[in-house]
Amino acid sequence: MSDGFDYDLVIVGAGVGGHGAALHAVSCGLKTAIIEAADMGGTCVNRGCIPSKALLAASGRVRELRDAHHLKSLGIQLGSVAFDREAIADHANNLVAKIQGDLTNSLKRLGVDIIRGWGKIAGIQKVSVTTDSGEKTITAKDIILSPGSIPFVPPGIEVDGKTVFTSDQGVKLEWLPDWVAIVGSGYIGLEFSDVYSALGSEITMIEALDQLMPGFDRDIAKLAERVLITGRDIETYVGIYAKRVIPGSPVVIELADFKTKQDVGVIEVDACLVATGRIPATQNLGLESVGVELDRRNFIPVNDSMAVLSAGEVVPHLWAIGDANGKMMLAHAASAQGIIAVENIRGQHKEVDYHSIPAAAFTHPEISYVGMTEAAAKEKGSALGFAVAVAKSYFKGNSKALAEGEADGMAKVVYRKDTGEVLGVHIFGIHASDLIHEASAAIANRQSVHSLAHLVHAHPTLSEVLDEAYKRAIAS
Ligand SMILES: Cc1cc2nc3c(=O)[nH]c(=O)nc-3n(C[C@H](O)[C@H](O)[C@H](O)COP(=O)(O)OP(=O)(O)OC[C@H]3O[C@@H](n4cnc5c(N)ncnc54)[C@H](O)[C@@H]3O)c2cc1C
């Protein structure tokens, strides 16, 4: 017991953020408890990364094995390829159960106390927990909030969980609609579009902003759109939003122009997936008891050490990590923040280097990136007075990609013209999610294209795509 407290550290929320923080806390010798109100493992394990990647793995195989033209180019002929929707769904559900069990066991094995119930701040260094058997208050020297996020459903869209649903229900793949509308072209919309198109559904994608894939680097988005959307005959509405979505059979979607708000028509589909982003799960956390106000988008305000702020000042012994602080809503960012919070709790001043944290969309082929887009780098460059340059290389010039018959793709390196420092790397192509880590390490170490261009990459590997981009950068 630490200084008369029940625990050194209490963590509210056992998603990947809370789990990462707990593992690190225990390895630092802190007596730790974690409070979870619903599913151990949170969004990533139960409704996010894990089931979606299982669906993408299975449906990706179906796409590959049904691509007679591609197989023929490799000298392979197959008869018809069938799949069992329920068995694919089971693959995802079984993986969720396994990883949830592994995560829970890892906490137990290391001696983390797991408390099932709703956790709430009850004052400085106090948490109240509402469990099945009533309410109790526990004290902790430090508290980390890691309550995560939930899907955002825009006004006018009615979710019934069956015909109109979010990713929470979508990952269950309970049925396969003939025609599905996907509202939103961010990474969740794109991944579901990959799954549904591979399994034979017709897709209509609705994007309110004036371009598809608005969060991605423009060059990458343009190429990815050509392969993942246009190349798959996916119907798109861009600059148009789903003003009303009414569940049923059919699902009725009223469309309107996003800028003028004028009605532009009605479509009827079998199902509608709402993939319009996520909002923090930060209600009813008792933050008012320590004088903390949420920001205007309901995120918990934190500094780069993950300390919670009240009117810009650090609230002692209170930390917030993961999707709930809105800094970077990704699983590995949540657990990295958990580790940083624990480091600061033990007096080591550390901050998260968001610039070097990679992100990926696990479509076929994949999209990945780290650091700044070209547009963001140029904006920064003109503010700080440096010029930005770009080098590109293509999968069609890579022997390994050609051997695989998977030559669609590009790598783009964004760097400072004066120093050569890499500012961002964007990849679209086979195994992009694995390739990005070399660039991520380069950015973390503030390396320049001049030194990177002299590293030796094994031949023939996909990693030579980046090698080529670095070499083109120093040749230009
Ligand atoms: C379909 C989909 C696919 C995704 N794919 C990827 C991917 O491939 N890679 C990636 O990096 N990210 C992915 N993400 C995002 C990723 O899932 C999240 O960034 C990550 O789960 C955030 O972790 P977290 O710990 O902050 O919150 P969460 O995982 O949301 O966990 C929070 C936990 O806190 C619990 N909780 C909340 N309030 C309380 C309370 N008061 N008391 C007790 N418990 C509470 C909740 O029940 C929940 O279990 C995906 C998300 C979705 C929806």
Coordinates of C-alpha atoms and ligand atoms in Angstrom, one line a residue:
M1 CA 0.0 0.0 0.0
S2 CA 1.4 3.4 -1.0
D3 CA 1.4 6.2 1.6
G4 CA -1.9 5.2 3.1
F5 CA -3.7 5.0 -0.3
D6 CA -5.5 1.8 -1.4
Y7 CA -3.4 1.8 -4.7
D8 CA -0.5 3.7 -6.2
L9 CA -2.5 3.8 -9.5
V10 CA -6.2 3.4 -10.4
I11 CA -7.1 3.3 -14.1
V12 CA -10.6 3.9 -15.3
G13 CA -11.3 1.9 -18.5
A14 CA -9.7 -1.3 -19.6
G15 CA -9.3 -0.6 -23.3
V16 CA -5.9 -0.8 -24.9
G17 CA -4.9 2.5 -23.3
G18 CA -5.7 1.4 -19.8
H19 CA -4.2 -2.0 -20.5
G20 CA -0.9 -0.5 -21.7
A21 CA -0.8 1.8 -18.7
A22 CA -1.4 -1.0 -16.3
L23 CA 1.3 -3.3 -17.7
H24 CA 3.8 -0.5 -17.6
A25 CA 2.8 0.5 -14.1
V26 CA 3.2 -3.0 -12.7
S27 CA 6.6 -3.3 -14.4
C28 CA 7.6 -0.1 -12.5
G29 CA 6.4 -1.6 -9.2
L30 CA 3.2 0.4 -8.8
K31 CA 0.3 -1.3 -7.0
T32 CA -2.4 -1.0 -9.7
A33 CA -6.1 -1.5 -10.1
I34 CA -8.2 -1.2 -13.3
I35 CA -11.9 -0.5 -13.5
E36 CA -14.0 -1.6 -16.4
A37 CA -17.7 -1.1 -16.8
A38 CA -18.3 -3.2 -19.9
D39 CA -16.0 -5.4 -22.1
M40 CA -12.4 -6.0 -21.1
G41 CA -10.3 -4.7 -24.0
G42 CA -12.6 -1.9 -24.9
T43 CA -13.2 -0.8 -28.5
C44 CA -10.1 -2.1 -30.1
V45 CA -10.4 -5.7 -28.9
N46 CA -14.2 -6.0 -29.0
R47 CA -15.6 -3.6 -31.7
G48 CA -12.6 -2.1 -33.5
C49 CA -9.1 -3.1 -34.7
I50 CA -9.4 -6.8 -33.9
P51 CA -12.7 -7.9 -35.4
S52 CA -12.3 -5.6 -38.4
K53 CA -8.9 -7.0 -39.2
A54 CA -10.3 -10.5 -38.9
L55 CA -13.0 -9.6 -41.4
L56 CA -10.5 -7.9 -43.7
A57 CA -8.2 -11.0 -43.6
A58 CA -11.0 -13.4 -44.6
S59 CA -12.7 -11.2 -47.2
G60 CA -9.3 -10.2 -48.6
R61 CA -8.6 -13.9 -49.3
V62 CA -12.0 -14.2 -51.0
R63 CA -11.2 -11.2 -53.2
E64 CA -7.8 -12.6 -54.1
L65 CA -9.1 -16.1 -54.9
R66 CA -11.9 -14.7 -57.0
D67 CA -9.6 -12.5 -59.0
A68 CA -9.2 -15.0 -62.0
H69 CA -7.3 -12.4 -64.0
H70 CA -4.7 -11.9 -61.3
L71 CA -4.4 -15.6 -60.6
K72 CA -4.0 -16.4 -64.3
S73 CA -1.2 -14.0 -64.6
L74 CA 0.6 -16.1 -61.9
G75 CA -0.2 -19.3 -63.8
I76 CA -3.0 -20.4 -61.4
Q77 CA -6.5 -21.5 -62.3
L78 CA -9.2 -22.0 -59.7
G79 CA -12.8 -23.2 -59.9
S80 CA -15.5 -21.2 -58.2
V81 CA -14.6 -19.9 -54.7
A82 CA -17.3 -20.0 -52.1
F83 CA -17.5 -18.6 -48.6
D84 CA -19.6 -18.9 -45.5
R85 CA -20.6 -15.6 -44.1
E86 CA -21.3 -17.0 -40.7
A87 CA -18.0 -18.8 -40.5
I88 CA -16.2 -15.5 -41.4
A89 CA -18.2 -13.8 -38.7
D90 CA -17.2 -16.6 -36.3
H91 CA -13.5 -16.1 -37.2
A92 CA -13.8 -12.5 -36.0
N93 CA -15.9 -13.3 -32.9
N94 CA -13.5 -16.1 -31.9
L95 CA -10.5 -13.9 -32.3
V96 CA -12.2 -11.2 -30.1
A97 CA -12.8 -13.8 -27.4
K98 CA -9.2 -15.1 -27.6
I99 CA -7.6 -11.6 -27.4
Q100 CA -10.0 -10.5 -24.7
G101 CA -9.1 -13.5 -22.6
D102 CA -5.4 -13.0 -23.2
L103 CA -5.6 -9.4 -22.2
T104 CA -7.5 -10.1 -19.1
N105 CA -5.2 -12.9 -18.1
S106 CA -2.1 -10.8 -18.7
L107 CA -3.5 -8.2 -16.1
K108 CA -4.4 -11.0 -13.6
R109 CA -1.0 -12.7 -14.0
L110 CA 0.8 -9.5 -13.2
G111 CA -1.3 -8.8 -10.1
V112 CA -3.4 -5.9 -11.4
D113 CA -6.7 -5.8 -9.5
I114 CA -9.6 -5.9 -12.0
I115 CA -12.7 -4.1 -10.6
R116 CA -15.9 -4.5 -12.6
G117 CA -18.2 -1.4 -12.5
W118 CA -18.5 2.2 -13.4
G119 CA -15.6 4.4 -12.2
K120 CA -16.0 8.1 -11.4
I121 CA -13.7 10.7 -9.9
A122 CA -14.9 11.4 -6.3
G123 CA -12.4 14.2 -5.5
I124 CA -8.6 14.5 -5.6
Q125 CA -7.1 11.0 -5.4
K126 CA -10.5 9.3 -5.0
V127 CA -12.5 7.1 -7.3
S128 CA -16.0 5.8 -6.6
V129 CA -17.0 2.6 -8.3
T130 CA -20.6 1.5 -8.8
T131 CA -20.6 -2.3 -8.9
D132 CA -23.4 -4.9 -8.9
S133 CA -23.1 -5.0 -5.1
G134 CA -23.2 -1.2 -4.5
E135 CA -20.9 1.7 -4.5
K136 CA -17.5 1.9 -2.9
T137 CA -14.7 4.6 -2.8
I138 CA -11.1 3.7 -3.4
T139 CA -8.1 6.0 -2.9
A140 CA -5.1 6.2 -5.2
K141 CA -2.0 8.2 -5.3
D142 CA -2.6 8.7 -9.0
I143 CA -5.6 8.2 -11.3
I144 CA -5.6 7.6 -15.1
L145 CA -8.8 8.1 -17.0
S146 CA -9.0 6.0 -20.1
P147 CA -12.7 5.8 -20.9
G148 CA -12.3 5.8 -24.7
S149 CA -14.9 6.7 -27.4
I150 CA -18.1 5.7 -29.0
P151 CA -19.4 6.1 -32.6
F152 CA -20.7 9.5 -33.6
V153 CA -24.1 9.4 -35.3
P154 CA -25.1 12.7 -36.9
P155 CA -28.5 14.2 -36.2
G156 CA -31.2 12.9 -38.7
I157 CA -29.7 9.4 -38.8
E158 CA -31.7 6.7 -36.9
V159 CA -29.6 3.7 -35.9
D160 CA -31.7 0.5 -35.3
G161 CA -28.6 -1.7 -35.1
K162 CA -29.9 -4.0 -37.8
T163 CA -30.5 -2.2 -41.1
V164 CA -28.8 1.1 -40.1
F165 CA -25.8 0.5 -37.9
T166 CA -22.4 1.7 -36.8
S167 CA -19.1 -0.3 -36.8
D168 CA -20.2 -1.6 -33.3
Q169 CA -22.7 -3.8 -35.0
G170 CA -21.0 -3.9 -38.4
V171 CA -18.0 -6.0 -37.1
K172 CA -20.4 -8.8 -36.2
L173 CA -21.2 -9.3 -39.9
E174 CA -24.6 -10.7 -38.9
W175 CA -25.8 -10.5 -42.5
L176 CA -24.6 -9.5 -45.9
P177 CA -26.7 -6.8 -47.6
D178 CA -26.9 -6.8 -51.4
W179 CA -26.6 -3.1 -51.4
V180 CA -25.1 -1.1 -48.6
A181 CA -24.6 2.6 -48.2
I182 CA -21.5 3.7 -46.3
V183 CA -21.7 7.2 -44.8
G184 CA -18.2 8.5 -44.4
S185 CA -15.0 7.8 -46.3
G186 CA -12.5 7.8 -43.5
Y187 CA -10.5 4.7 -42.6
I188 CA -13.5 2.9 -41.0
G189 CA -15.7 3.5 -44.0
L190 CA -12.9 2.4 -46.3
E191 CA -12.2 -0.8 -44.4
F192 CA -15.9 -1.8 -44.4
S193 CA -16.1 -1.0 -48.1
D194 CA -13.2 -3.3 -48.6
V195 CA -14.9 -6.1 -46.7
Y196 CA -18.3 -5.6 -48.3
S197 CA -17.0 -5.3 -51.9
A198 CA -14.9 -8.4 -51.5
L199 CA -17.9 -10.4 -50.4
G200 CA -20.1 -9.2 -53.3
S201 CA -22.2 -6.3 -51.9
E202 CA -22.9 -3.3 -54.1
I203 CA -21.8 -0.1 -52.3
T204 CA -22.7 3.6 -52.3
M205 CA -20.3 5.8 -50.4
I206 CA -21.6 9.2 -49.1
E207 CA -19.0 11.8 -48.2
A208 CA -20.1 15.2 -46.9
L209 CA -16.8 17.0 -47.6
D210 CA -15.8 17.9 -51.1
Q211 CA -13.3 15.1 -51.6
L212 CA -13.2 11.4 -50.7
M213 CA -10.7 10.3 -48.0
P214 CA -10.3 13.8 -46.6
G215 CA -7.9 12.8 -43.9
F216 CA -5.3 11.4 -46.2
D217 CA -2.4 13.0 -48.2
R218 CA -4.0 14.2 -51.5
D219 CA -1.7 12.2 -53.9
I220 CA -2.3 9.0 -51.9
A221 CA -6.0 9.6 -51.6
K222 CA -6.3 10.1 -55.4
L223 CA -4.5 6.9 -56.2
A224 CA -6.3 4.9 -53.5
E225 CA -9.6 6.3 -54.8
R226 CA -8.8 5.0 -58.3
V227 CA -8.0 1.5 -57.0
L228 CA -10.3 1.1 -53.9
I229 CA -13.4 3.0 -55.1
T230 CA -13.6 3.8 -58.8
G231 CA -11.9 0.5 -59.7
R232 CA -14.5 -1.4 -57.8
D233 CA -17.5 0.3 -59.3
I234 CA -18.5 1.9 -56.0
E235 CA -21.0 4.6 -56.4
T236 CA -20.0 7.9 -54.7
Y237 CA -21.7 11.0 -53.5
V238 CA -19.2 13.7 -52.7
G239 CA -20.1 17.0 -51.0
I240 CA -23.4 15.4 -50.2
Y241 CA -24.6 14.3 -46.8
A242 CA -27.1 11.9 -45.5
K243 CA -29.6 14.3 -44.1
R244 CA -32.0 11.6 -42.9
V245 CA -31.6 7.9 -42.7
I246 CA -34.6 5.8 -41.9
P247 CA -34.1 2.2 -41.0
G248 CA -36.3 -0.6 -42.5
S249 CA -36.6 -2.6 -45.6
P250 CA -35.5 -0.7 -47.7
V251 CA -33.4 1.8 -45.8
V252 CA -34.4 5.3 -47.0
I253 CA -31.6 7.9 -47.2
E254 CA -32.4 11.5 -48.0
L255 CA -29.4 13.3 -49.5
A256 CA -28.6 17.0 -49.4
D257 CA -25.9 19.2 -50.6
F258 CA -23.5 19.7 -47.6
K259 CA -22.8 23.4 -48.4
T260 CA -26.2 24.7 -49.6
K261 CA -28.3 22.2 -47.5
Q262 CA -30.5 21.8 -50.6
D263 CA -32.1 18.4 -51.0
V264 CA -30.6 16.4 -53.9
G265 CA -32.5 13.2 -53.9
V266 CA -33.5 10.0 -52.1
I267 CA -31.9 6.6 -52.3
E268 CA -33.1 3.2 -51.1
V269 CA -30.7 0.5 -50.0
D270 CA -30.7 -2.7 -48.0
A271 CA -28.4 -1.4 -45.2
C272 CA -26.5 1.7 -44.1
L273 CA -23.2 1.7 -42.2
V274 CA -22.7 5.0 -40.4
A275 CA -18.9 5.7 -40.3
T276 CA -18.9 9.4 -39.4
G277 CA -16.2 9.4 -36.8
R278 CA -16.1 8.8 -33.0
I279 CA -16.8 11.0 -30.0
P280 CA -15.2 10.7 -26.5
A281 CA -17.0 8.7 -23.9
T282 CA -16.5 11.3 -21.2
Q283 CA -19.9 11.8 -19.6
N284 CA -20.5 11.0 -16.0
L285 CA -16.9 10.7 -15.0
G286 CA -17.1 13.0 -12.0
L287 CA -14.7 15.5 -13.5
E288 CA -16.6 18.4 -12.0
S289 CA -15.6 17.2 -8.5
V290 CA -12.0 18.2 -9.3
G291 CA -13.0 21.3 -11.3
V292 CA -12.2 19.9 -14.8
E293 CA -14.3 21.1 -17.7
L294 CA -14.3 19.1 -21.0
D295 CA -13.2 21.0 -24.1
R296 CA -15.8 22.1 -26.7
R297 CA -15.7 18.7 -28.4
N298 CA -16.1 16.9 -25.0
F299 CA -12.5 15.7 -24.9
I300 CA -10.6 15.7 -21.6
P301 CA -8.0 18.5 -21.8
V302 CA -4.4 17.2 -21.2
N303 CA -0.9 18.4 -21.8
D304 CA 1.8 16.4 -23.6
S305 CA 2.6 14.5 -20.5
M306 CA -1.0 13.4 -20.3
A307 CA -1.7 15.4 -17.1
V308 CA -5.3 16.6 -17.0
L309 CA -5.7 20.4 -17.2
S310 CA -8.2 22.7 -15.5
A311 CA -8.3 26.2 -17.0
G312 CA -4.8 25.4 -18.4
E313 CA -3.4 24.4 -15.0
V314 CA -2.3 20.8 -14.2
V315 CA -4.7 18.9 -11.9
P316 CA -2.4 17.0 -9.5
H317 CA -2.4 13.2 -9.7
L318 CA -4.9 13.1 -12.6
W319 CA -4.1 11.9 -16.1
A320 CA -6.1 11.1 -19.2
I321 CA -5.1 8.9 -22.1
G322 CA -6.4 7.4 -25.3
D323 CA -9.4 8.3 -27.5
A324 CA -10.9 10.4 -24.6
N325 CA -8.3 13.1 -24.9
G326 CA -8.7 13.3 -28.7
K327 CA -5.0 13.8 -29.4
M328 CA -4.7 10.8 -31.7
M329 CA -7.6 8.3 -31.8
L330 CA -5.6 5.1 -32.4
A331 CA -5.0 2.0 -30.4
H332 CA -1.2 2.1 -30.3
A333 CA -1.4 5.9 -29.5
A334 CA -3.6 5.1 -26.5
S335 CA -1.2 2.6 -25.1
A336 CA 1.8 4.8 -25.8
Q337 CA 0.1 7.6 -23.9
G338 CA -0.5 5.2 -21.1
I339 CA 3.2 4.4 -20.8
I340 CA 4.0 8.1 -21.0
A341 CA 1.5 8.9 -18.2
V342 CA 3.1 6.2 -16.0
E343 CA 6.6 7.6 -16.7
N344 CA 5.5 11.0 -15.6
I345 CA 3.8 9.5 -12.5
R346 CA 7.1 8.0 -11.5
G347 CA 8.8 11.4 -12.0
Q348 CA 10.4 10.9 -15.4
H349 CA 9.4 13.8 -17.5
K350 CA 8.4 12.4 -20.9
E351 CA 6.1 13.5 -23.7
V352 CA 4.4 11.7 -26.6
D353 CA 6.0 12.2 -30.0
Y354 CA 2.8 12.2 -32.1
H355 CA 4.8 13.2 -35.2
S356 CA 6.4 9.7 -35.4
I357 CA 3.3 7.6 -34.6
P358 CA 2.2 5.7 -37.7
A359 CA -1.4 5.1 -38.9
A360 CA -2.9 2.6 -41.3
A361 CA -6.0 1.6 -43.2
F362 CA -6.0 -2.1 -43.7
T363 CA -7.7 -2.1 -47.1
H364 CA -6.4 -4.2 -50.0
P365 CA -3.9 -2.7 -50.8
E366 CA -3.2 -0.9 -47.6
I367 CA -2.7 2.8 -46.9
S368 CA -0.3 4.0 -44.2
Y369 CA 1.3 7.2 -43.1
V370 CA 3.4 8.9 -40.5
G371 CA 4.1 12.6 -39.9
M372 CA 2.7 15.4 -42.0
T373 CA 0.9 15.5 -45.3
E374 CA 2.5 17.5 -48.0
A375 CA -0.1 20.3 -47.5
A376 CA 0.5 20.4 -43.7
A377 CA 4.3 20.4 -44.1
K378 CA 4.0 23.3 -46.7
E379 CA 1.9 25.3 -44.3
K380 CA 4.4 24.8 -41.5
G381 CA 7.2 25.5 -43.9
S382 CA 5.8 28.9 -44.9
A383 CA 5.1 29.8 -41.3
L384 CA 8.6 28.9 -40.2
G385 CA 10.5 29.9 -43.3
F386 CA 11.7 26.6 -44.8
A387 CA 10.9 25.0 -48.2
V388 CA 9.3 21.5 -48.5
A389 CA 10.2 19.0 -51.1
V390 CA 8.6 15.7 -52.1
A391 CA 10.0 12.4 -53.6
K392 CA 7.8 9.6 -54.9
S393 CA 8.4 6.1 -55.9
Y394 CA 6.1 3.5 -57.3
F395 CA 5.3 -0.2 -56.6
K396 CA 5.3 -0.8 -60.4
G397 CA 9.0 -0.3 -60.3
N398 CA 9.6 -2.7 -57.4
S399 CA 10.6 -6.3 -58.3
K400 CA 8.9 -7.9 -55.3
A401 CA 5.6 -6.1 -55.9
L402 CA 5.8 -7.2 -59.6
A403 CA 6.5 -10.8 -58.6
E404 CA 3.4 -10.7 -56.5
G405 CA 1.4 -9.2 -59.3
E406 CA 0.5 -6.4 -56.9
A407 CA 2.0 -3.3 -58.6
D408 CA -0.6 -0.7 -57.7
G409 CA 0.9 1.7 -55.2
M410 CA 3.1 4.6 -54.4
A411 CA 5.4 5.9 -51.5
K412 CA 5.7 9.6 -51.0
V413 CA 8.4 11.2 -48.8
V414 CA 7.8 14.7 -47.6
Y415 CA 11.0 16.4 -46.4
R416 CA 12.7 19.7 -45.6
K417 CA 14.6 20.9 -48.6
D418 CA 17.3 22.6 -46.6
T419 CA 18.2 19.9 -44.0
G420 CA 16.6 16.9 -45.7
E421 CA 14.7 16.0 -42.5
V422 CA 11.8 13.7 -43.2
L423 CA 8.5 15.3 -42.2
G424 CA 6.1 12.8 -43.4
V425 CA 5.8 9.5 -45.3
H426 CA 2.7 8.2 -47.1
I427 CA 2.4 4.8 -48.6
F428 CA -0.4 3.1 -50.7
G429 CA 0.4 -0.4 -51.7
I430 CA 0.7 -4.0 -50.6
H431 CA 1.9 -4.4 -47.0
A432 CA 2.0 -0.6 -46.5
S433 CA 1.0 -1.0 -42.9
D434 CA 4.3 -2.9 -42.2
L435 CA 6.5 -0.8 -44.5
I436 CA 5.7 2.4 -42.6
H437 CA 7.7 1.6 -39.5
E438 CA 11.0 2.2 -41.1
A439 CA 9.8 5.8 -41.8
S440 CA 8.3 6.1 -38.4
A441 CA 11.7 5.3 -36.8
A442 CA 13.4 7.8 -39.2
I443 CA 11.0 10.5 -38.1
A444 CA 11.4 9.7 -34.4
N445 CA 15.2 10.0 -34.8
R446 CA 14.8 13.2 -37.0
Q447 CA 16.8 11.6 -39.8
S448 CA 17.4 13.2 -43.1
V449 CA 16.9 11.7 -46.6
H450 CA 20.7 12.1 -47.1
S451 CA 21.5 9.5 -44.4
L452 CA 18.4 7.3 -45.2
A453 CA 19.3 7.1 -48.9
H454 CA 22.5 5.3 -47.9
L455 CA 20.9 2.5 -45.8
V456 CA 21.0 -0.9 -47.6
H457 CA 17.7 -2.7 -48.1
A458 CA 17.4 -6.4 -48.9
H459 CA 16.6 -7.2 -52.5
P460 CA 14.0 -8.0 -53.7
T461 CA 11.7 -6.6 -51.0
L462 CA 8.9 -4.2 -50.8
S463 CA 11.0 -2.0 -48.5
E464 CA 13.0 -1.0 -51.6
V465 CA 10.0 1.2 -52.5
L466 CA 11.1 3.6 -49.6
D467 CA 14.7 3.1 -50.4
E468 CA 14.0 4.3 -54.0
A469 CA 12.0 7.3 -52.7
Y470 CA 14.9 8.4 -50.4
K471 CA 17.4 8.0 -53.3
R472 CA 15.1 10.0 -55.6
A473 CA 15.0 12.7 -52.9
I474 CA 18.8 13.2 -52.8
A475 CA 19.0 13.0 -56.6
S476 CA 16.6 15.8 -57.1
Ligands
LIG1 C1 -14.1 -0.4 -36.5 C2 -12.8 0.2 -35.9 C3 -11.6 -0.2 -36.3 C4 -10.4 0.3 -35.7 N1 -9.2 -0.2 -36.2 C5 -8.1 0.3 -35.7 C6 -6.8 -0.1 -36.1 O1 -6.8 -1.0 -37.0 N2 -5.7 0.4 -35.5 C7 -5.8 1.3 -34.5 O2 -4.8 1.8 -34.0 N3 -7.0 1.7 -34.1 C8 -8.1 1.3 -34.6 N4 -9.4 1.7 -34.1 C9 -9.4 2.7 -33.0 C10 -9.1 2.0 -31.7 O3 -10.1 1.0 -31.5 C11 -9.2 3.1 -30.5 O4 -8.3 4.1 -30.8 C12 -8.8 2.4 -29.2 O5 -9.7 1.4 -28.9 C13 -8.8 3.5 -28.1 O6 -8.5 2.9 -26.9 P1 -8.9 3.5 -25.5 O7 -8.2 2.7 -24.5 O8 -8.6 5.0 -25.5 O9 -10.5 3.4 -25.4 P2 -11.5 2.1 -25.6 O10 -10.8 1.0 -26.3 O11 -12.7 2.7 -26.1 O12 -11.7 1.6 -24.1 C14 -12.3 2.4 -23.1 C15 -12.9 1.4 -22.1 O13 -13.3 2.2 -21.0 C16 -14.5 1.7 -20.4 N5 -15.1 2.7 -19.7 C17 -15.5 3.9 -20.2 N6 -16.0 4.7 -19.1 C18 -15.8 4.0 -18.0 C19 -16.1 4.2 -16.6 N7 -16.6 5.4 -16.2 N8 -15.9 3.2 -15.7 C20 -15.4 2.0 -16.2 N9 -15.1 1.7 -17.4 C21 -15.3 2.7 -18.4 C22 -15.3 1.3 -21.7 O14 -16.2 0.3 -21.4 C23 -14.1 0.7 -22.6 O15 -14.0 -0.7 -22.4 C24 -10.5 1.2 -34.7 C25 -11.8 1.6 -34.2 C26 -12.9 1.1 -34.8 C27 -14.3 1.5 -34.3

